[in-house]
């Protein structure tokens, strides 16, 4: 399985529609998913619609961070697949879980 996701990973103002962020280099018979991907846009610029539709249509599962992302995929791109709106993965764990997962440093400040 191959996954893409991150803050603003599909924001065309910064990525300029780079197909690598749409996993275009992965064969369509492989499982591709998005994990809390973000467009950080209210609407995808029309110039990128065909590229996003072609590539996101090959994903096995789609999840985004914002309701706008779900709207873009389902309404603007007309991709007839379930799209989940989920939290940023950094928010999946509590403060205590994060602290317990990080090894404690042996560094001692002397001054």
mmCIF file of N, CA and C in Angstrom:
data_model
loop_
_atom_site.group_PDB
_atom_site.id
_atom_site.type_symbol
_atom_site.label_atom_id
_atom_site.label_comp_id
_atom_site.label_asym_id
_atom_site.label_seq_id
_atom_site.Cartn_x
_atom_site.Cartn_y
_atom_site.Cartn_z
ATOM 1 N N UNK A 1 0.842 -1.165 0.000
ATOM 2 C CA UNK A 1 0.000 0.000 0.000
ATOM 3 C C UNK A 1 0.894 1.237 0.000
ATOM 4 N N UNK A 2 0.432 2.257 -0.675
ATOM 5 C CA UNK A 2 1.140 3.523 -0.751
ATOM 6 C C UNK A 2 0.212 4.617 -0.240
ATOM 7 N N UNK A 3 0.748 5.500 0.579
ATOM 8 C CA UNK A 3 -0.079 6.538 1.191
ATOM 9 C C UNK A 3 0.508 7.920 0.931
ATOM 10 N N UNK A 4 -0.395 8.880 0.822
ATOM 11 C CA UNK A 4 -0.012 10.283 0.722
ATOM 12 C C UNK A 4 -0.857 11.040 1.736
ATOM 13 N N UNK A 5 -0.255 12.024 2.335
ATOM 14 C CA UNK A 5 -1.016 12.837 3.263
ATOM 15 C C UNK A 5 -0.111 13.807 3.978
ATOM 16 N N UNK A 6 -0.650 14.919 4.288
ATOM 17 C CA UNK A 6 0.076 15.918 5.047
ATOM 18 C C UNK A 6 -0.665 17.230 4.914
ATOM 19 N N UNK A 7 -0.211 18.183 5.685
ATOM 20 C CA UNK A 7 -0.790 19.502 5.637
ATOM 21 C C UNK A 7 -0.509 20.132 4.274
ATOM 22 N N UNK A 8 -1.548 20.507 3.574
ATOM 23 C CA UNK A 8 -1.471 21.221 2.308
ATOM 24 C C UNK A 8 -0.785 20.435 1.191
ATOM 25 N N UNK A 9 -0.754 19.122 1.291
ATOM 26 C CA UNK A 9 -0.084 18.304 0.280
ATOM 27 C C UNK A 9 -0.703 18.481 -1.113
ATOM 28 N N UNK A 10 -1.992 18.815 -1.165
ATOM 29 C CA UNK A 10 -2.658 19.025 -2.456
ATOM 30 C C UNK A 10 -2.976 20.496 -2.702
ATOM 31 N N UNK A 11 -2.288 21.397 -2.013
ATOM 32 C CA UNK A 11 -2.485 22.827 -2.205
ATOM 33 C C UNK A 11 -1.729 23.246 -3.462
ATOM 34 N N UNK A 12 -2.465 23.520 -4.512
ATOM 35 C CA UNK A 12 -1.843 23.827 -5.809
ATOM 36 C C UNK A 12 -1.095 25.160 -5.812
ATOM 37 N N UNK A 13 -1.326 25.997 -4.808
ATOM 38 C CA UNK A 13 -0.553 27.251 -4.724
ATOM 39 C C UNK A 13 0.916 26.972 -4.429
ATOM 40 N N UNK A 14 1.181 25.830 -3.791
ATOM 41 C CA UNK A 14 2.564 25.476 -3.444
ATOM 42 C C UNK A 14 3.091 24.301 -4.266
ATOM 43 N N UNK A 15 2.232 23.321 -4.544
ATOM 44 C CA UNK A 15 2.687 22.118 -5.258
ATOM 45 C C UNK A 15 2.537 22.247 -6.767
ATOM 46 N N UNK A 16 1.774 23.238 -7.201
ATOM 47 C CA UNK A 16 1.509 23.452 -8.628
ATOM 48 C C UNK A 16 0.995 22.186 -9.311
ATOM 49 N N UNK A 17 0.226 21.387 -8.554
ATOM 50 C CA UNK A 17 -0.364 20.176 -9.123
ATOM 51 C C UNK A 17 0.627 19.062 -9.384
ATOM 52 N N UNK A 18 1.754 19.076 -8.689
ATOM 53 C CA UNK A 18 2.775 18.031 -8.861
ATOM 54 C C UNK A 18 2.127 16.660 -8.679
ATOM 55 N N UNK A 19 2.163 15.845 -9.730
ATOM 56 C CA UNK A 19 1.493 14.548 -9.719
ATOM 57 C C UNK A 19 2.128 13.551 -8.762
ATOM 58 N N UNK A 20 3.330 13.807 -8.315
ATOM 59 C CA UNK A 20 3.960 12.913 -7.332
ATOM 60 C C UNK A 20 3.124 12.871 -6.060
ATOM 61 N N UNK A 21 2.504 14.010 -5.696
ATOM 62 C CA UNK A 21 1.655 14.073 -4.506
ATOM 63 C C UNK A 21 0.303 13.384 -4.726
ATOM 64 N N UNK A 22 0.058 12.990 -5.961
ATOM 65 C CA UNK A 22 -1.150 12.240 -6.310
ATOM 66 C C UNK A 22 -0.806 10.772 -6.576
ATOM 67 N N UNK A 23 0.421 10.399 -6.261
ATOM 68 C CA UNK A 23 0.936 9.029 -6.424
ATOM 69 C C UNK A 23 0.822 8.536 -7.860
ATOM 70 N N UNK A 24 1.019 9.429 -8.806
ATOM 71 C CA UNK A 24 0.901 9.073 -10.227
ATOM 72 C C UNK A 24 1.981 8.090 -10.684
ATOM 73 N N UNK A 25 3.061 7.986 -9.936
ATOM 74 C CA UNK A 25 4.157 7.087 -10.296
ATOM 75 C C UNK A 25 3.907 5.648 -9.833
ATOM 76 N N UNK A 26 2.809 5.420 -9.135
ATOM 77 C CA UNK A 26 2.447 4.093 -8.644
ATOM 78 C C UNK A 26 1.457 3.474 -9.632
ATOM 79 N N UNK A 27 1.690 2.222 -10.012
ATOM 80 C CA UNK A 27 0.765 1.539 -10.918
ATOM 81 C C UNK A 27 -0.636 1.497 -10.326
ATOM 82 N N UNK A 28 -1.621 1.619 -11.187
ATOM 83 C CA UNK A 28 -3.019 1.670 -10.741
ATOM 84 C C UNK A 28 -3.495 0.387 -10.079
ATOM 85 N N UNK A 29 -2.819 -0.726 -10.289
ATOM 86 C CA UNK A 29 -3.242 -1.981 -9.653
ATOM 87 C C UNK A 29 -2.742 -2.083 -8.206
ATOM 88 N N UNK A 30 -1.930 -1.149 -7.770
ATOM 89 C CA UNK A 30 -1.454 -1.094 -6.384
ATOM 90 C C UNK A 30 -2.431 -0.282 -5.541
ATOM 91 N N UNK A 31 -2.508 -0.595 -4.257
ATOM 92 C CA UNK A 31 -3.400 0.136 -3.363
ATOM 93 C C UNK A 31 -2.786 1.486 -3.005
ATOM 94 N N UNK A 32 -3.585 2.535 -3.221
ATOM 95 C CA UNK A 32 -3.175 3.893 -2.886
ATOM 96 C C UNK A 32 -4.241 4.491 -1.973
ATOM 97 N N UNK A 33 -3.780 5.197 -0.941
ATOM 98 C CA UNK A 33 -4.704 5.859 -0.032
ATOM 99 C C UNK A 33 -4.217 7.267 0.280
ATOM 100 N N UNK A 34 -5.146 8.100 0.689
ATOM 101 C CA UNK A 34 -4.755 9.402 1.235
ATOM 102 C C UNK A 34 -5.105 9.385 2.717
ATOM 103 N N UNK A 35 -4.224 9.963 3.503
ATOM 104 C CA UNK A 35 -4.392 9.974 4.954
ATOM 105 C C UNK A 35 -4.357 11.416 5.441
ATOM 106 N N UNK A 36 -5.523 11.946 5.727
ATOM 107 C CA UNK A 36 -5.650 13.326 6.216
ATOM 108 C C UNK A 36 -4.969 14.322 5.281
ATOM 109 N N UNK A 37 -5.152 14.112 4.004
ATOM 110 C CA UNK A 37 -4.578 15.033 3.023
ATOM 111 C C UNK A 37 -5.325 16.357 3.061
ATOM 112 N N UNK A 38 -4.644 17.409 2.660
ATOM 113 C CA UNK A 38 -5.244 18.734 2.730
ATOM 114 C C UNK A 38 -5.035 19.499 1.429
ATOM 115 N N UNK A 39 -6.126 20.071 0.926
ATOM 116 C CA UNK A 39 -6.045 20.984 -0.210
ATOM 117 C C UNK A 39 -5.755 22.399 0.283
ATOM 118 N N UNK A 40 -6.235 22.728 1.487
ATOM 119 C CA UNK A 40 -6.124 24.082 2.056
ATOM 120 C C UNK A 40 -6.686 25.126 1.096
ATOM 121 N N UNK A 41 -7.688 24.723 0.339
ATOM 122 C CA UNK A 41 -8.352 25.608 -0.615
ATOM 123 C C UNK A 41 -9.858 25.404 -0.508
ATOM 124 N N UNK A 42 -10.611 26.417 -0.823
ATOM 125 C CA UNK A 42 -12.075 26.262 -0.859
ATOM 126 C C UNK A 42 -12.500 25.564 -2.144
ATOM 127 N N UNK A 43 -11.713 25.779 -3.203
ATOM 128 C CA UNK A 43 -12.032 25.209 -4.510
ATOM 129 C C UNK A 43 -10.733 24.959 -5.253
ATOM 130 N N UNK A 44 -10.666 23.839 -5.942
ATOM 131 C CA UNK A 44 -9.491 23.514 -6.737
ATOM 132 C C UNK A 44 -9.515 24.341 -8.020
ATOM 133 N N UNK A 45 -8.410 24.997 -8.383
ATOM 134 C CA UNK A 45 -8.396 25.746 -9.642
ATOM 135 C C UNK A 45 -8.730 24.814 -10.818
ATOM 136 N N UNK A 46 -9.528 25.311 -11.724
ATOM 137 C CA UNK A 46 -10.012 24.520 -12.850
ATOM 138 C C UNK A 46 -8.868 23.890 -13.656
ATOM 139 N N UNK A 47 -7.754 24.552 -13.744
ATOM 140 C CA UNK A 47 -6.618 24.036 -14.523
ATOM 141 C C UNK A 47 -6.115 22.698 -14.008
ATOM 142 N N UNK A 48 -6.410 22.367 -12.740
ATOM 143 C CA UNK A 48 -5.916 21.130 -12.136
ATOM 144 C C UNK A 48 -6.982 20.037 -12.029
ATOM 145 N N UNK A 49 -8.200 20.347 -12.399
ATOM 146 C CA UNK A 49 -9.296 19.401 -12.207
ATOM 147 C C UNK A 49 -9.049 18.051 -12.882
ATOM 148 N N UNK A 50 -8.679 18.044 -14.153
ATOM 149 C CA UNK A 50 -8.492 16.780 -14.875
ATOM 150 C C UNK A 50 -7.397 15.923 -14.242
ATOM 151 N N UNK A 51 -6.291 16.542 -13.875
ATOM 152 C CA UNK A 51 -5.175 15.809 -13.265
ATOM 153 C C UNK A 51 -5.593 15.183 -11.944
ATOM 154 N N UNK A 52 -6.265 15.953 -11.096
ATOM 155 C CA UNK A 52 -6.690 15.436 -9.796
ATOM 156 C C UNK A 52 -7.746 14.348 -9.960
ATOM 157 N N UNK A 53 -8.695 14.564 -10.859
ATOM 158 C CA UNK A 53 -9.752 13.569 -11.060
ATOM 159 C C UNK A 53 -9.160 12.256 -11.550
ATOM 160 N N UNK A 54 -8.299 12.331 -12.531
ATOM 161 C CA UNK A 54 -7.686 11.116 -13.091
ATOM 162 C C UNK A 54 -6.929 10.345 -12.014
ATOM 163 N N UNK A 55 -6.141 11.041 -11.230
ATOM 164 C CA UNK A 55 -5.285 10.365 -10.254
ATOM 165 C C UNK A 55 -6.033 9.945 -8.992
ATOM 166 N N UNK A 56 -6.865 10.803 -8.438
ATOM 167 C CA UNK A 56 -7.573 10.447 -7.208
ATOM 168 C C UNK A 56 -8.614 9.355 -7.441
ATOM 169 N N UNK A 57 -9.086 9.214 -8.654
ATOM 170 C CA UNK A 57 -10.043 8.146 -8.980
ATOM 171 C C UNK A 57 -9.434 6.760 -8.810
ATOM 172 N N UNK A 58 -8.117 6.673 -8.827
ATOM 173 C CA UNK A 58 -7.451 5.366 -8.703
ATOM 174 C C UNK A 58 -7.174 4.993 -7.240
ATOM 175 N N UNK A 59 -7.500 5.872 -6.292
ATOM 176 C CA UNK A 59 -7.228 5.610 -4.880
ATOM 177 C C UNK A 59 -8.240 4.615 -4.311
ATOM 178 N N UNK A 60 -7.748 3.716 -3.484
ATOM 179 C CA UNK A 60 -8.601 2.743 -2.804
ATOM 180 C C UNK A 60 -9.398 3.407 -1.682
ATOM 181 N N UNK A 61 -8.778 4.356 -0.971
ATOM 182 C CA UNK A 61 -9.440 5.051 0.124
ATOM 183 C C UNK A 61 -8.971 6.505 0.156
ATOM 184 N N UNK A 62 -9.913 7.384 0.482
ATOM 185 C CA UNK A 62 -9.611 8.816 0.520
ATOM 186 C C UNK A 62 -10.033 9.398 1.863
ATOM 187 N N UNK A 63 -9.108 10.104 2.499
ATOM 188 C CA UNK A 63 -9.453 10.874 3.689
ATOM 189 C C UNK A 63 -8.746 12.217 3.609
ATOM 190 N N UNK A 64 -9.423 13.228 4.136
ATOM 191 C CA UNK A 64 -8.934 14.604 4.092
ATOM 192 C C UNK A 64 -9.099 15.237 5.466
ATOM 193 N N UNK A 65 -8.484 16.399 5.654
ATOM 194 C CA UNK A 65 -8.556 17.107 6.941
ATOM 195 C C UNK A 65 -9.726 18.060 7.046
ATOM 196 N N UNK A 66 -10.190 18.552 5.920
ATOM 197 C CA UNK A 66 -11.224 19.586 5.940
ATOM 198 C C UNK A 66 -12.438 19.156 5.126
ATOM 199 N N UNK A 67 -13.602 19.673 5.533
ATOM 200 C CA UNK A 67 -14.832 19.419 4.783
ATOM 201 C C UNK A 67 -14.707 19.929 3.351
ATOM 202 N N UNK A 68 -13.960 21.027 3.167
ATOM 203 C CA UNK A 68 -13.746 21.550 1.803
ATOM 204 C C UNK A 68 -13.093 20.511 0.909
ATOM 205 N N UNK A 69 -12.155 19.752 1.462
ATOM 206 C CA UNK A 69 -11.480 18.712 0.677
ATOM 207 C C UNK A 69 -12.453 17.647 0.208
ATOM 208 N N UNK A 70 -13.348 17.269 1.096
ATOM 209 C CA UNK A 70 -14.377 16.285 0.736
ATOM 210 C C UNK A 70 -15.265 16.829 -0.381
ATOM 211 N N UNK A 71 -15.647 18.103 -0.258
ATOM 212 C CA UNK A 71 -16.475 18.747 -1.282
ATOM 213 C C UNK A 71 -15.750 18.795 -2.628
ATOM 214 N N UNK A 72 -14.474 19.125 -2.593
ATOM 215 C CA UNK A 72 -13.695 19.182 -3.837
ATOM 216 C C UNK A 72 -13.706 17.822 -4.520
ATOM 217 N N UNK A 73 -13.424 16.772 -3.762
ATOM 218 C CA UNK A 73 -13.340 15.428 -4.351
ATOM 219 C C UNK A 73 -14.697 14.957 -4.867
ATOM 220 N N UNK A 74 -15.721 15.084 -4.042
ATOM 221 C CA UNK A 74 -17.013 14.513 -4.413
ATOM 222 C C UNK A 74 -17.841 15.397 -5.346
ATOM 223 N N UNK A 75 -17.794 16.699 -5.149
ATOM 224 C CA UNK A 75 -18.665 17.578 -5.940
ATOM 225 C C UNK A 75 -17.950 18.241 -7.112
ATOM 226 N N UNK A 76 -16.766 18.801 -6.853
ATOM 227 C CA UNK A 76 -16.072 19.479 -7.941
ATOM 228 C C UNK A 76 -15.465 18.477 -8.916
ATOM 229 N N UNK A 77 -14.846 17.407 -8.386
ATOM 230 C CA UNK A 77 -14.214 16.412 -9.254
ATOM 231 C C UNK A 77 -15.160 15.271 -9.630
ATOM 232 N N UNK A 78 -16.324 15.213 -8.987
ATOM 233 C CA UNK A 78 -17.316 14.164 -9.253
ATOM 234 C C UNK A 78 -16.759 12.759 -9.117
ATOM 235 N N UNK A 79 -15.958 12.539 -8.075
ATOM 236 C CA UNK A 79 -15.436 11.204 -7.781
ATOM 237 C C UNK A 79 -16.427 10.544 -6.826
ATOM 238 N N UNK A 80 -17.023 9.468 -7.280
ATOM 239 C CA UNK A 80 -18.071 8.785 -6.525
ATOM 240 C C UNK A 80 -17.468 7.723 -5.610
ATOM 241 N N UNK A 81 -16.796 8.189 -4.565
ATOM 242 C CA UNK A 81 -16.178 7.312 -3.563
ATOM 243 C C UNK A 81 -16.406 7.941 -2.196
ATOM 244 N N UNK A 82 -16.432 7.113 -1.160
ATOM 245 C CA UNK A 82 -16.504 7.692 0.184
ATOM 246 C C UNK A 82 -15.239 8.496 0.488
ATOM 247 N N UNK A 83 -15.407 9.614 1.147
ATOM 248 C CA UNK A 83 -14.286 10.446 1.578
ATOM 249 C C UNK A 83 -14.507 10.747 3.053
ATOM 250 N N UNK A 84 -13.562 10.364 3.882
ATOM 251 C CA UNK A 84 -13.648 10.611 5.319
ATOM 252 C C UNK A 84 -12.928 11.912 5.662
ATOM 253 N N UNK A 85 -13.506 12.681 6.565
ATOM 254 C CA UNK A 85 -12.842 13.864 7.110
ATOM 255 C C UNK A 85 -12.309 13.447 8.473
ATOM 256 N N UNK A 86 -10.979 13.492 8.617
ATOM 257 C CA UNK A 86 -10.355 13.025 9.857
ATOM 258 C C UNK A 86 -9.371 14.070 10.389
ATOM 259 N N UNK A 87 -8.989 13.877 11.632
ATOM 260 C CA UNK A 87 -8.027 14.786 12.275
ATOM 261 C C UNK A 87 -6.629 14.640 11.700
ATOM 262 N N UNK A 88 -5.863 15.688 11.853
ATOM 263 C CA UNK A 88 -4.426 15.639 11.596
ATOM 264 C C UNK A 88 -3.861 14.495 12.444
ATOM 265 N N UNK A 89 -3.073 13.598 11.873
ATOM 266 C CA UNK A 89 -2.554 12.452 12.639
ATOM 267 C C UNK A 89 -1.783 12.821 13.901
ATOM 268 N N UNK A 90 -1.228 14.016 13.966
ATOM 269 C CA UNK A 90 -0.511 14.396 15.187
ATOM 270 C C UNK A 90 -1.470 14.548 16.362
ATOM 271 N N UNK A 91 -2.756 14.659 16.085
ATOM 272 C CA UNK A 91 -3.758 14.824 17.140
ATOM 273 C C UNK A 91 -4.413 13.502 17.548
ATOM 274 N N UNK A 92 -3.972 12.406 16.967
ATOM 275 C CA UNK A 92 -4.551 11.102 17.282
ATOM 276 C C UNK A 92 -4.118 10.592 18.651
ATOM 277 N N UNK A 93 -2.973 11.057 19.132
ATOM 278 C CA UNK A 93 -2.455 10.607 20.423
ATOM 279 C C UNK A 93 -2.576 11.728 21.452
ATOM 280 N N UNK A 94 -2.705 11.331 22.695
ATOM 281 C CA UNK A 94 -2.736 12.311 23.773
ATOM 282 C C UNK A 94 -1.312 12.800 24.054
ATOM 283 N N UNK A 95 -1.205 13.840 24.841
ATOM 284 C CA UNK A 95 0.108 14.362 25.240
ATOM 285 C C UNK A 95 0.924 13.270 25.921
ATOM 286 N N UNK A 96 0.272 12.521 26.799
ATOM 287 C CA UNK A 96 0.965 11.458 27.533
ATOM 288 C C UNK A 96 1.462 10.359 26.588
ATOM 289 N N UNK A 97 0.651 9.996 25.617
ATOM 290 C CA UNK A 97 1.062 8.969 24.653
ATOM 291 C C UNK A 97 2.273 9.434 23.849
ATOM 292 N N UNK A 98 2.255 10.712 23.422
ATOM 293 C CA UNK A 98 3.404 11.244 22.695
ATOM 294 C C UNK A 98 4.654 11.210 23.570
ATOM 295 N N UNK A 99 4.542 11.695 24.809
ATOM 296 C CA UNK A 99 5.703 11.742 25.699
ATOM 297 C C UNK A 99 6.236 10.342 26.005
ATOM 298 N N UNK A 100 5.346 9.377 26.152
ATOM 299 C CA UNK A 100 5.781 8.003 26.423
ATOM 300 C C UNK A 100 6.404 7.325 25.210
ATOM 301 N N UNK A 101 6.123 7.834 24.021
ATOM 302 C CA UNK A 101 6.668 7.210 22.811
ATOM 303 C C UNK A 101 8.050 7.761 22.433
ATOM 304 N N UNK A 102 8.459 8.834 23.095
ATOM 305 C CA UNK A 102 9.744 9.471 22.793
ATOM 306 C C UNK A 102 10.773 9.019 23.825
ATOM 307 N N UNK A 103 11.889 8.471 23.356
ATOM 308 C CA UNK A 103 12.916 8.064 24.326
ATOM 309 C C UNK A 103 13.417 9.280 25.125
ATOM 310 N N UNK A 104 13.641 9.062 26.393
ATOM 311 C CA UNK A 104 14.145 10.139 27.233
ATOM 312 C C UNK A 104 15.633 10.349 26.958
ATOM 313 N N UNK A 105 16.002 11.599 26.818
ATOM 314 C CA UNK A 105 17.373 11.938 26.519
ATOM 315 C C UNK A 105 18.264 11.772 27.763
ATOM 316 N N UNK A 106 19.483 11.351 27.531
ATOM 317 C CA UNK A 106 20.463 11.239 28.619
ATOM 318 C C UNK A 106 21.310 12.511 28.698
ATOM 319 N N UNK A 107 21.003 13.481 27.856
ATOM 320 C CA UNK A 107 21.734 14.730 27.844
ATOM 321 C C UNK A 107 21.500 15.474 29.156
ATOM 322 N N UNK A 108 22.565 15.949 29.747
ATOM 323 C CA UNK A 108 22.470 16.741 30.977
ATOM 324 C C UNK A 108 23.087 18.108 30.728
ATOM 325 N N UNK A 109 22.308 19.126 30.952
ATOM 326 C CA UNK A 109 22.794 20.484 30.783
ATOM 327 C C UNK A 109 23.658 20.816 31.989
ATOM 328 N N UNK A 110 24.869 21.283 31.728
ATOM 329 C CA UNK A 110 25.789 21.583 32.820
ATOM 330 C C UNK A 110 25.905 23.054 33.119
ATOM 331 N N UNK A 111 25.481 23.899 32.208
ATOM 332 C CA UNK A 111 25.550 25.341 32.445
ATOM 333 C C UNK A 111 24.222 25.982 32.177
#
